[in-house]
Rosetta silent file (secondary structure, phi, psi, omega in degrees, C-alpha in Angstrom):
SEQUENCE: MAWARFVTQATRRSIRQAQRRPRALGEITALHLVFAVVSHRKCPLWTITSWALAAAHLGMLEHRRSIGIADAITLTRANLPALTTGWATPVAALASDLADGRIARRLGTQTLFGAAADSLADAAFWAWFALRHEPSRAMRAAALAAWMAPVITVTAISVRRGRMIDAPRPVVARPAATMQAVLTVRAVLRSRAGYRASR
SCORE:     score description
SCORE:     0.000 S_00000001
   1 L     0.000  -42.315  179.452  -68.520  103.739  159.477 S_00000001
   2 H   -63.149  -39.057  178.917  -64.770  103.719  158.811 S_00000001
   3 H   -63.570  -43.788  179.871  -64.906  107.421  157.927 S_00000001
   4 H   -61.749  -41.117  178.288  -66.759  108.256  161.142 S_00000001
   5 H   -64.480  -43.395  179.371  -64.169  106.331  163.165 S_00000001
   6 H   -60.556  -47.886 -178.930  -61.314  108.073  161.329 S_00000001
   7 H   -63.782  -42.035  179.825  -62.814  111.553  161.916 S_00000001
   8 H   -62.447  -47.240 -179.731  -63.532  110.792  165.590 S_00000001
   9 H   -64.501  -41.937  179.865  -59.999  109.526  166.251 S_00000001
  10 H   -64.134  -40.486  179.482  -58.431  112.431  164.355 S_00000001
  11 H   -64.474  -45.210  178.960  -60.541  114.954  166.289 S_00000001
  12 H   -62.102  -42.231  179.496  -59.631  113.445  169.652 S_00000001
  13 H   -63.932  -41.534  179.912  -55.943  113.384  168.722 S_00000001
  14 H   -64.034  -40.957  179.161  -56.081  117.019  167.573 S_00000001
  15 H   -64.195  -43.705  178.219  -57.738  118.130  170.824 S_00000001
  16 H   -61.506  -43.353 -178.925  -55.104  116.317  172.902 S_00000001
  17 H   -66.062  -39.189  178.399  -52.271  117.865  170.877 S_00000001
  18 H   -66.369  -38.663  178.362  -53.779  121.357  171.197 S_00000001
  19 H   -63.993  -30.648  178.756  -54.170  120.905  174.969 S_00000001
  20 H   -77.742  -13.816 -177.854  -50.458  120.069  175.190 S_00000001
  21 L  -128.911   63.207 -177.516  -49.587  123.279  173.342 S_00000001
  22 H   -62.326  -32.748  179.972  -51.743  126.054  174.876 S_00000001
  23 H   -64.931  -47.703  179.766  -49.240  128.739  173.892 S_00000001
  24 H   -63.117  -40.087  177.804  -49.327  127.766  170.200 S_00000001
  25 H   -62.569  -41.662  176.828  -53.126  127.519  170.305 S_00000001
  26 H   -63.434  -39.549 -179.645  -53.283  130.992  171.842 S_00000001
  27 H   -65.247  -46.111 -178.713  -50.928  132.362  169.198 S_00000001
  28 H   -70.474  -29.948  177.008  -52.887  131.034  166.225 S_00000001
  29 H   -67.704  -46.834  178.465  -56.152  132.167  167.833 S_00000001
  30 H   -61.513  -42.454  179.886  -54.817  135.705  168.392 S_00000001
  31 H   -60.980  -44.528 -178.940  -53.390  135.789  164.869 S_00000001
  32 H   -73.198  -26.665  172.671  -56.697  134.758  163.308 S_00000001
  33 H   -66.144  -39.579  175.458  -58.600  137.271  165.434 S_00000001
  34 H   -61.999  -44.795  178.120  -56.333  139.960  163.952 S_00000001
  35 H   -57.593  -42.874 -178.609  -57.089  138.596  160.465 S_00000001
  36 H   -63.894  -39.782  179.997  -60.833  138.770  161.210 S_00000001
  37 H   -69.590  -46.729 -178.118  -60.581  142.390  162.391 S_00000001
  38 H   -64.554  -36.173 -176.906  -58.362  143.542  159.494 S_00000001
  39 L   -78.197   -7.701 -176.793  -60.534  141.801  156.890 S_00000001
  40 L    54.959   36.971  179.145  -63.699  143.481  158.222 S_00000001
  41 L    58.637   31.286 -179.804  -65.304  140.024  158.069 S_00000001
  42 L   -65.087  -42.132  179.729  -64.888  139.989  154.299 S_00000001
  43 L  -133.310   68.034 -175.371  -64.202  136.223  154.205 S_00000001
  44 H   -60.768  -36.181 -178.938  -65.102  134.873  157.669 S_00000001
  45 H   -64.815  -36.993  178.526  -65.315  131.269  156.479 S_00000001
  46 H   -61.114  -48.173 -177.963  -61.798  131.496  155.037 S_00000001
  47 H   -66.516  -41.522  179.338  -60.367  132.742  158.353 S_00000001
  48 H   -63.745  -42.829  179.444  -62.319  130.204  160.422 S_00000001
  49 H   -63.559  -42.197  178.534  -61.162  127.351  158.167 S_00000001
  50 H   -60.771  -44.843  178.966  -57.546  128.515  158.416 S_00000001
  51 H   -61.926  -46.075 -177.375  -57.780  128.629  162.222 S_00000001
  52 H   -61.704  -43.116  179.243  -59.418  125.177  162.409 S_00000001
  53 H   -64.631  -42.978  179.426  -56.776  123.577  160.179 S_00000001
  54 H   -65.455  -44.723 -178.553  -53.921  125.150  162.147 S_00000001
  55 H   -64.671  -32.793 -177.130  -55.453  124.209  165.517 S_00000001
  56 H   -77.555  -10.738 -175.625  -56.070  120.642  164.361 S_00000001
  57 L  -121.008   23.795 -178.499  -52.423  120.086  163.391 S_00000001
  58 H   -65.288  -20.769  175.848  -50.503  121.467  166.373 S_00000001
  59 H   -61.915  -23.629  179.953  -49.064  118.007  167.004 S_00000001
  60 H   -75.404   -4.094  173.524  -46.939  118.575  163.921 S_00000001
  61 H   -72.006  -10.445  179.530  -45.020  121.234  165.860 S_00000001
  62 L    60.065 -119.577 -176.091  -43.184  118.241  167.361 S_00000001
  63 L   -81.579  -10.288 -175.360  -41.104  119.413  170.375 S_00000001
  64 L   -81.996  150.822 -179.837  -41.945  123.104  169.923 S_00000001
  65 L  -111.347   -6.781 -178.664  -44.622  124.877  171.977 S_00000001
  66 L  -126.138  150.821 -179.907  -44.850  128.070  169.905 S_00000001
  67 L   -76.721  -31.049  178.455  -45.596  128.560  166.225 S_00000001
  68 H    80.780  167.865 -174.158  -42.820  131.133  165.748 S_00000001
  69 H   -66.741  -39.064 -177.852  -42.438  133.980  163.273 S_00000001
  70 H   -63.277  -44.315  179.333  -41.968  131.794  160.170 S_00000001
  71 H   -69.118  -32.149  176.386  -45.237  129.925  160.736 S_00000001
  72 H   -64.127  -39.442  176.919  -47.015  133.216  161.494 S_00000001
  73 H   -64.000  -42.627  179.553  -45.869  134.510  158.089 S_00000001
  74 H   -61.302  -46.242  179.705  -47.104  131.311  156.447 S_00000001
  75 H   -65.723  -32.286  175.741  -50.529  131.593  158.090 S_00000001
  76 H   -65.467  -41.169  177.226  -50.711  135.239  157.039 S_00000001
  77 H   -61.255  -41.002  179.427  -50.089  134.187  153.430 S_00000001
  78 H   -61.046  -25.755 -176.963  -52.866  131.631  153.718 S_00000001
  79 L  -102.946    7.217  178.605  -55.223  134.438  154.755 S_00000001
  80 H   -55.885  -35.885  177.802  -54.249  137.032  152.139 S_00000001
  81 H   -57.994  -28.424  179.095  -57.511  136.457  150.212 S_00000001
  82 H   -90.195  -12.762 -171.407  -59.373  137.797  153.252 S_00000001
  83 H  -103.995  -32.118 -172.708  -56.898  140.589  153.972 S_00000001
  84 L  -151.503  164.264  176.062  -56.028  142.368  150.752 S_00000001
  85 L  -139.703  173.468  176.845  -56.743  142.734  147.047 S_00000001
  86 L    97.139  179.831 -173.900  -55.027  144.150  143.991 S_00000001
  87 L   -66.002  -24.019 -178.549  -51.764  143.547  142.187 S_00000001
  88 H   -73.020  -17.714 -177.338  -49.737  143.739  145.419 S_00000001
  89 H   -62.236  -50.834  178.294  -51.440  140.594  146.788 S_00000001
  90 H   -66.348  -29.637  176.915  -49.487  138.057  144.679 S_00000001
  91 H   -64.664  -43.587  177.979  -46.291  140.059  145.284 S_00000001
  92 H   -63.677  -40.040  179.327  -46.875  139.787  149.048 S_00000001
  93 H   -63.925  -45.038 -179.600  -47.603  136.054  148.707 S_00000001
  94 H   -64.055  -44.558 -179.811  -44.435  135.444  146.698 S_00000001
  95 H   -63.255  -41.721 -179.057  -42.299  137.502  149.108 S_00000001
  96 H   -68.118  -33.467  178.705  -43.733  135.727  152.162 S_00000001
  97 H   -66.778  -36.140  177.221  -43.117  132.320  150.574 S_00000001
  98 H   -72.578  -34.260 -174.618  -39.460  133.214  150.079 S_00000001
  99 H   -77.505  -43.688 -170.241  -39.183  134.664  153.595 S_00000001
 100 H   -63.604  -41.210  178.754  -40.823  132.049  155.817 S_00000001
 101 H   -65.522  -41.223 -179.660  -38.579  129.144  154.813 S_00000001
 102 H   -65.955  -40.912  179.282  -35.415  131.199  155.127 S_00000001
 103 H   -64.417  -44.477  179.899  -36.427  132.510  158.547 S_00000001
 104 H   -60.860  -42.201  179.559  -37.295  129.003  159.779 S_00000001
 105 H   -67.585  -41.602 -178.378  -33.945  127.643  158.592 S_00000001
 106 H   -65.921  -39.295 -178.351  -31.981  130.555  160.048 S_00000001
 107 H   -87.778   -6.119 -177.655  -33.719  130.311  163.442 S_00000001
 108 L    67.427   35.183 -176.935  -33.730  126.506  163.446 S_00000001
 109 L  -111.792   25.596  179.134  -37.528  126.423  163.840 S_00000001
 110 L   -69.866  135.702  178.024  -38.396  124.069  160.966 S_00000001
 111 L  -142.573  167.135  172.896  -41.214  121.644  161.790 S_00000001
 112 H   -63.519  -33.413  177.542  -43.613  119.340  160.002 S_00000001
 113 H   -59.309  -48.409 -179.119  -46.305  121.889  160.888 S_00000001
 114 H   -63.300  -41.372  179.868  -44.465  124.620  158.997 S_00000001
 115 H   -64.226  -44.723 -179.978  -43.834  122.411  155.964 S_00000001
 116 H   -68.331  -42.286  179.737  -47.475  121.323  155.764 S_00000001
 117 H   -63.206  -37.902  179.264  -48.788  124.840  156.418 S_00000001
 118 H   -61.621  -47.115 -179.758  -46.489  126.217  153.714 S_00000001
 119 H   -64.275  -44.243 -179.364  -47.805  123.777  151.104 S_00000001
 120 H   -69.128  -37.332  177.762  -51.443  124.332  152.046 S_00000001
 121 H   -62.194  -44.185  177.485  -51.027  128.115  152.190 S_00000001
 122 H   -61.277  -48.719 -177.836  -49.543  128.093  148.692 S_00000001
 123 H   -60.754  -45.806 -177.692  -52.259  125.812  147.331 S_00000001
 124 H   -65.997  -49.612 -175.955  -55.074  127.839  148.920 S_00000001
 125 H   -65.387  -50.946 -172.605  -53.767  131.274  147.995 S_00000001
 126 H   -71.635  -32.359  174.662  -52.624  130.593  144.434 S_00000001
 127 H   -65.558  -44.482  177.442  -55.674  128.536  143.503 S_00000001
 128 H   -60.361  -47.616 -176.459  -57.883  131.359  144.830 S_00000001
 129 H   -62.767  -44.332 -179.707  -55.828  134.018  143.039 S_00000001
 130 H   -62.506  -43.428 -178.260  -55.846  132.162  139.714 S_00000001
 131 H   -69.521  -34.333 -175.157  -59.601  131.550  139.855 S_00000001
 132 H   -91.060  -29.935 -168.707  -60.466  135.106  140.911 S_00000001
 133 H  -127.040   -8.899 -179.339  -57.918  137.260  139.104 S_00000001
 134 L   -93.106  116.677 -176.720  -56.283  135.380  136.213 S_00000001
 135 L   -74.114  -24.296 -177.054  -58.136  136.107  132.940 S_00000001
 136 L   -80.619  123.579  178.547  -56.524  133.310  130.907 S_00000001
 137 H   -62.531  -39.258  179.994  -58.417  130.014  131.092 S_00000001
 138 H   -64.865  -40.734  178.599  -55.250  128.074  130.210 S_00000001
 139 H   -66.883  -38.549  177.423  -53.298  129.777  133.008 S_00000001
 140 H   -62.032  -43.940  179.581  -56.087  129.049  135.493 S_00000001
 141 H   -63.392  -42.268  179.749  -56.044  125.366  134.516 S_00000001
 142 H   -65.012  -39.607  179.128  -52.239  125.214  134.810 S_00000001
 143 H   -64.604  -44.713  179.015  -52.348  126.886  138.227 S_00000001
 144 H   -63.152  -39.748  177.953  -54.946  124.467  139.539 S_00000001
 145 H   -64.324  -39.656 -176.735  -52.925  121.526  138.220 S_00000001
 146 H   -67.286  -35.763 -175.561  -49.742  122.864  139.847 S_00000001
 147 H  -105.790  -43.547 -172.871  -51.241  123.292  143.327 S_00000001
 148 H   -79.140  -36.180 -178.339  -54.409  121.300  143.737 S_00000001
 149 H   -58.017  -47.761  178.460  -53.378  118.050  142.030 S_00000001
 150 H   -63.030  -39.987 -179.512  -50.526  117.322  144.507 S_00000001
 151 H   -63.139  -46.321 -179.458  -52.714  118.209  147.520 S_00000001
 152 H   -64.158  -42.648 -179.159  -55.568  115.981  146.343 S_00000001
 153 H   -63.564  -48.655 -179.292  -53.186  113.121  145.494 S_00000001
 154 H   -63.123  -41.774  179.583  -51.330  113.232  148.824 S_00000001
 155 H   -62.789  -45.568 -178.399  -54.610  113.502  150.757 S_00000001
 156 H   -63.226  -43.343 -179.952  -56.184  110.564  148.903 S_00000001
 157 H   -67.501  -39.779  179.941  -53.130  108.326  149.411 S_00000001
 158 H   -63.063  -44.034  179.376  -52.856  109.333  153.088 S_00000001
 159 H   -64.370  -41.099 -178.876  -56.518  108.512  153.753 S_00000001
 160 H   -64.739  -39.413 -179.326  -56.190  105.210  151.932 S_00000001
 161 H   -83.895  -14.195  179.838  -53.098  104.210  153.936 S_00000001
 162 L    79.901   14.196  177.007  -54.496  105.545  157.198 S_00000001
 163 L  -155.746  154.647 -179.491  -51.487  107.790  157.832 S_00000001
 164 L   -71.868  137.216  174.026  -50.040  110.992  156.420 S_00000001
 165 L  -109.599  157.347  177.662  -47.426  110.603  153.700 S_00000001
 166 L   -80.583  137.668  176.269  -44.825  113.163  152.738 S_00000001
 167 L   -70.129  139.405  178.399  -45.420  115.028  149.524 S_00000001
 168 L   -66.455  140.050  179.124  -42.707  114.341  146.927 S_00000001
 169 L  -101.875  111.693  179.619  -40.251  117.190  146.498 S_00000001
 170 L   -65.092  140.024 -177.647  -39.374  117.816  142.839 S_00000001
 171 L  -100.661  -44.231 -175.179  -35.649  118.230  142.275 S_00000001
 172 L   -83.723  -53.344 -176.523  -35.331  119.233  138.618 S_00000001
 173 L  -121.936  140.122  177.621  -38.526  121.185  137.937 S_00000001
 174 L  -123.003   87.802 -175.342  -40.822  122.974  140.377 S_00000001
 175 H   -60.453  -36.318 -178.760  -44.038  123.749  138.475 S_00000001
 176 H   -66.224  -42.942  179.111  -45.747  125.399  141.450 S_00000001
 177 H   -64.535  -39.501  177.399  -42.847  127.801  142.048 S_00000001
 178 H   -62.913  -42.587  179.954  -42.745  128.630  138.340 S_00000001
 179 H   -64.692  -35.567  176.565  -46.499  129.300  138.344 S_00000001
 180 H   -57.631  -49.803 -178.473  -46.124  131.648  141.316 S_00000001
 181 H   -63.614  -44.065 -178.235  -43.638  133.769  139.409 S_00000001
 182 H   -63.407  -47.461 -179.438  -45.663  133.700  136.179 S_00000001
 183 H   -64.010  -37.023  178.813  -48.956  134.658  137.867 S_00000001
 184 H   -66.421  -47.412  179.388  -47.249  137.454  139.822 S_00000001
 185 H   -61.339  -43.182  179.266  -45.565  138.931  136.746 S_00000001
 186 H   -62.263  -39.282  179.355  -48.823  138.733  134.782 S_00000001
 187 H   -65.818  -42.524  179.353  -50.710  140.500  137.596 S_00000001
 188 H   -65.507  -43.108  179.391  -48.141  143.302  137.775 S_00000001
 189 H   -64.375  -39.082  177.239  -48.144  143.739  133.982 S_00000001
 190 H   -64.127  -39.131  179.331  -51.973  143.859  133.908 S_00000001
 191 H   -64.807  -42.503  179.497  -51.916  146.482  136.647 S_00000001
 192 H   -66.558  -40.234  178.325  -49.398  148.613  134.760 S_00000001
 193 H   -64.350  -40.087  177.708  -51.371  148.282  131.533 S_00000001
 194 H   -65.761  -37.572  178.231  -54.556  149.321  133.351 S_00000001
 195 H   -65.358  -44.325  178.666  -52.778  152.298  134.889 S_00000001
 196 H   -63.236  -40.164 -178.722  -51.493  153.458  131.504 S_00000001
 197 H   -66.046  -28.809 -177.567  -54.919  153.041  129.930 S_00000001
 198 H   -82.790  -10.739 -177.750  -56.501  155.190  132.637 S_00000001
 199 L   -82.774    0.000    0.000  -54.107  158.098  132.101 S_00000001
Protein backbone atom coordinates (compact mmCIF):
# COMPACT_ATOMS: atom_id res chain seq x y z
CA MET A 1 0.00 0.00 0.00
CA ALA A 2 2.82 2.40 0.87
CA TRP A 3 4.49 1.66 -2.47
CA ALA A 4 1.27 2.34 -4.38
CA ARG A 5 0.86 5.66 -2.55
CA PHE A 6 4.49 6.59 -3.24
CA VAL A 7 4.18 5.78 -6.98
CA THR A 8 0.86 7.65 -7.26
CA GLN A 9 2.22 10.77 -5.56
CA ALA A 10 5.44 10.67 -7.59
CA THR A 11 3.49 10.29 -10.85
CA ARG A 12 1.19 13.21 -10.05
CA ARG A 13 4.15 15.39 -9.08
CA SER A 14 5.99 14.47 -12.30
CA ILE A 15 2.95 15.32 -14.44
CA ARG A 16 2.56 18.71 -12.72
CA GLN A 17 6.26 19.50 -13.19
CA ALA A 18 6.14 18.51 -16.88
CA GLN A 19 3.05 20.68 -17.42
CA ARG A 20 4.96 23.65 -15.99
CA ARG A 21 7.81 23.05 -18.45
CA PRO A 22 6.19 22.37 -21.86
CA ARG A 23 9.28 23.58 -23.72
CA ALA A 24 11.58 21.11 -21.93
CA LEU A 25 9.05 18.31 -22.42
CA GLY A 26 8.89 19.14 -26.12
CA GLU A 27 12.68 19.17 -26.36
CA ILE A 28 13.19 15.77 -24.75
CA THR A 29 10.33 14.33 -26.82
CA ALA A 30 11.83 15.64 -30.08
CA LEU A 31 15.28 14.42 -29.05
CA HIS A 32 14.02 10.91 -28.30
CA LEU A 33 12.05 10.82 -31.56
CA VAL A 34 15.35 11.52 -33.35
CA PHE A 35 16.97 8.69 -31.36
CA ALA A 36 14.14 6.34 -32.39
CA VAL A 37 14.54 7.24 -36.08
CA VAL A 38 18.36 7.01 -36.07
CA SER A 39 18.34 3.69 -34.19
CA HIS A 40 15.91 2.14 -36.70
CA ARG A 41 13.97 0.88 -33.66
CA LYS A 42 16.93 -1.27 -32.65
CA CYS A 43 16.29 -0.74 -28.91
CA PRO A 44 12.83 0.86 -28.62
CA LEU A 45 12.46 -0.01 -24.94
CA TRP A 46 15.77 1.70 -24.16
CA THR A 47 14.67 4.93 -25.87
CA ILE A 48 11.19 4.85 -24.31
CA THR A 49 12.67 4.30 -20.84
CA SER A 50 15.11 7.18 -21.34
CA TRP A 51 12.27 9.49 -22.40
CA ALA A 52 10.07 8.43 -19.46
CA LEU A 53 12.84 9.00 -16.91
CA ALA A 54 13.69 12.42 -18.35
CA ALA A 55 10.03 13.48 -18.55
CA ALA A 56 9.40 12.32 -14.98
CA HIS A 57 12.21 14.46 -13.55
CA LEU A 58 11.69 17.83 -15.22
CA GLY A 59 11.10 19.39 -11.81
CA MET A 60 14.81 18.98 -11.22
CA LEU A 61 15.43 21.65 -13.87
CA GLU A 62 14.60 24.07 -11.03
CA HIS A 63 14.09 27.60 -12.49
CA ARG A 64 15.00 26.60 -16.05
CA ARG A 65 12.38 25.89 -18.73
CA SER A 66 14.69 24.30 -21.32
CA ILE A 67 17.01 21.33 -21.05
CA GLY A 68 19.87 23.07 -22.87
CA ILE A 69 22.75 21.69 -24.92
CA ALA A 70 24.61 20.06 -22.01
CA ASP A 71 21.59 17.99 -20.97
CA ALA A 72 20.92 17.08 -24.61
CA ILE A 73 24.48 15.70 -24.82
CA THR A 74 23.92 13.75 -21.61
CA LEU A 75 20.68 12.22 -22.90
CA THR A 76 22.42 11.34 -26.16
CA ARG A 77 25.08 9.47 -24.18
CA ALA A 78 22.36 7.60 -22.32
CA ASN A 79 20.99 6.44 -25.68
CA LEU A 80 24.26 5.43 -27.35
CA PRO A 81 23.42 1.71 -26.94
CA ALA A 82 20.48 2.26 -29.29
CA LEU A 83 22.35 4.56 -31.67
CA THR A 84 25.75 3.08 -32.43
CA THR A 85 28.07 0.11 -32.03
CA GLY A 86 31.77 -0.61 -32.33
CA TRP A 87 34.93 0.69 -30.72
CA ALA A 88 33.94 4.33 -31.30
CA THR A 89 30.94 3.99 -28.95
CA PRO A 90 32.91 4.14 -25.66
CA VAL A 91 35.08 6.92 -27.13
CA ALA A 92 31.93 8.94 -27.88
CA ALA A 93 30.60 8.23 -24.37
CA LEU A 94 33.84 9.33 -22.72
CA ALA A 95 34.07 12.48 -24.87
CA SER A 96 30.44 13.42 -24.17
CA ASP A 97 30.94 12.91 -20.43
CA LEU A 98 33.86 15.34 -20.49
CA ALA A 99 31.95 17.82 -22.66
CA ASP A 100 28.53 18.08 -21.00
CA GLY A 101 29.79 19.17 -17.58
CA ARG A 102 32.16 21.73 -19.03
CA ILE A 103 29.47 23.18 -21.28
CA ALA A 104 26.98 23.39 -18.39
CA ARG A 105 29.52 25.17 -16.20
CA ARG A 106 30.59 27.56 -18.96
CA LEU A 107 26.99 28.46 -19.86
CA GLY A 108 25.83 28.53 -16.23
CA THR A 109 23.14 25.91 -16.95
CA GLN A 110 23.95 23.42 -14.18
CA THR A 111 20.86 21.86 -12.58
CA LEU A 112 19.95 18.92 -10.40
CA PHE A 113 18.39 17.42 -13.54
CA GLY A 114 21.72 17.53 -15.35
CA ALA A 115 23.63 16.06 -12.40
CA ALA A 116 21.17 13.19 -11.99
CA ALA A 117 20.93 12.57 -15.74
CA ASP A 118 24.73 12.52 -15.98
CA SER A 119 25.05 9.86 -13.28
CA LEU A 120 22.25 7.71 -14.70
CA ALA A 121 23.55 8.05 -18.27
CA ASP A 122 26.99 6.89 -17.14
CA ALA A 123 25.58 3.99 -15.14
CA ALA A 124 23.28 2.86 -17.97
CA PHE A 125 25.80 3.18 -20.78
CA TRP A 126 28.87 1.73 -19.07
CA ALA A 127 27.00 -1.15 -17.45
CA TRP A 128 25.52 -2.00 -20.86
CA PHE A 129 28.89 -1.66 -22.59
CA ALA A 130 30.71 -3.82 -20.03
CA LEU A 131 28.07 -6.56 -20.17
CA ARG A 132 27.84 -6.58 -23.98
CA HIS A 133 31.39 -5.87 -25.13
CA GLU A 134 33.92 -6.49 -22.34
CA PRO A 135 35.33 -10.04 -22.59
CA SER A 136 36.96 -10.10 -19.14
CA ARG A 137 34.64 -11.36 -16.40
CA ALA A 138 36.68 -9.51 -13.75
CA MET A 139 36.41 -6.23 -15.68
CA ARG A 140 32.65 -6.70 -16.10
CA ALA A 141 32.27 -7.25 -12.35
CA ALA A 142 34.40 -4.17 -11.57
CA ALA A 143 32.38 -2.05 -14.00
CA LEU A 144 29.08 -3.12 -12.49
CA ALA A 145 30.41 -2.40 -9.00
CA ALA A 146 31.64 1.05 -10.07
CA TRP A 147 28.33 2.18 -11.59
CA MET A 148 25.45 0.09 -10.37
CA ALA A 149 26.34 -0.19 -6.68
CA PRO A 150 26.13 3.60 -6.05
CA VAL A 151 22.86 3.90 -8.02
CA ILE A 152 21.25 1.01 -6.14
CA THR A 153 22.49 2.30 -2.77
CA VAL A 154 21.29 5.88 -3.33
CA THR A 155 17.93 4.66 -4.65
CA ALA A 156 17.39 2.31 -1.70
CA ILE A 157 18.26 4.99 0.87
CA SER A 158 16.10 7.58 -0.91
CA VAL A 159 13.08 5.26 -0.97
CA ARG A 160 13.59 4.38 2.68
CA ARG A 161 13.79 8.04 3.72
CA GLY A 162 10.97 9.09 1.41
CA ARG A 163 13.08 11.74 -0.33
CA MET A 164 15.97 11.86 -2.77
CA ILE A 165 19.45 12.07 -1.27
CA ASP A 166 22.54 13.36 -3.00
CA ALA A 167 25.04 10.78 -4.12
CA PRO A 168 28.40 11.15 -2.34
CA ARG A 169 31.10 12.68 -4.50
CA PRO A 170 34.47 10.94 -4.06
CA VAL A 171 37.34 13.38 -3.63
CA VAL A 172 40.46 11.22 -3.66
CA ALA A 173 39.54 8.32 -5.95
CA ARG A 174 36.89 8.15 -8.66
CA PRO A 175 36.47 4.46 -9.54
CA ALA A 176 33.76 5.08 -12.14
CA ALA A 177 35.87 7.62 -14.03
CA THR A 178 38.85 5.26 -13.92
CA MET A 179 36.69 2.41 -15.25
CA GLN A 180 35.50 4.60 -18.13
CA ALA A 181 39.07 5.19 -19.24
CA VAL A 182 40.10 1.55 -18.77
CA LEU A 183 37.11 0.15 -20.70
CA THR A 184 37.62 2.67 -23.51
CA VAL A 185 41.33 1.91 -23.88
CA ARG A 186 40.64 -1.84 -23.82
CA ALA A 187 37.97 -1.46 -26.53
CA VAL A 188 40.30 0.55 -28.77
CA LEU A 189 43.15 -1.93 -28.28
CA ARG A 190 40.84 -4.88 -29.08
CA SER A 191 39.70 -3.10 -32.22
CA ARG A 192 43.27 -2.46 -33.34
CA ALA A 193 44.25 -6.06 -32.62
CA GLY A 194 41.27 -7.30 -34.63
CA TYR A 195 42.17 -5.00 -37.51
CA ARG A 196 45.76 -6.26 -37.57
CA ALA A 197 44.62 -9.87 -37.42
CA SER A 198 42.33 -9.34 -40.41
CA ARG A 199 45.09 -7.93 -42.61
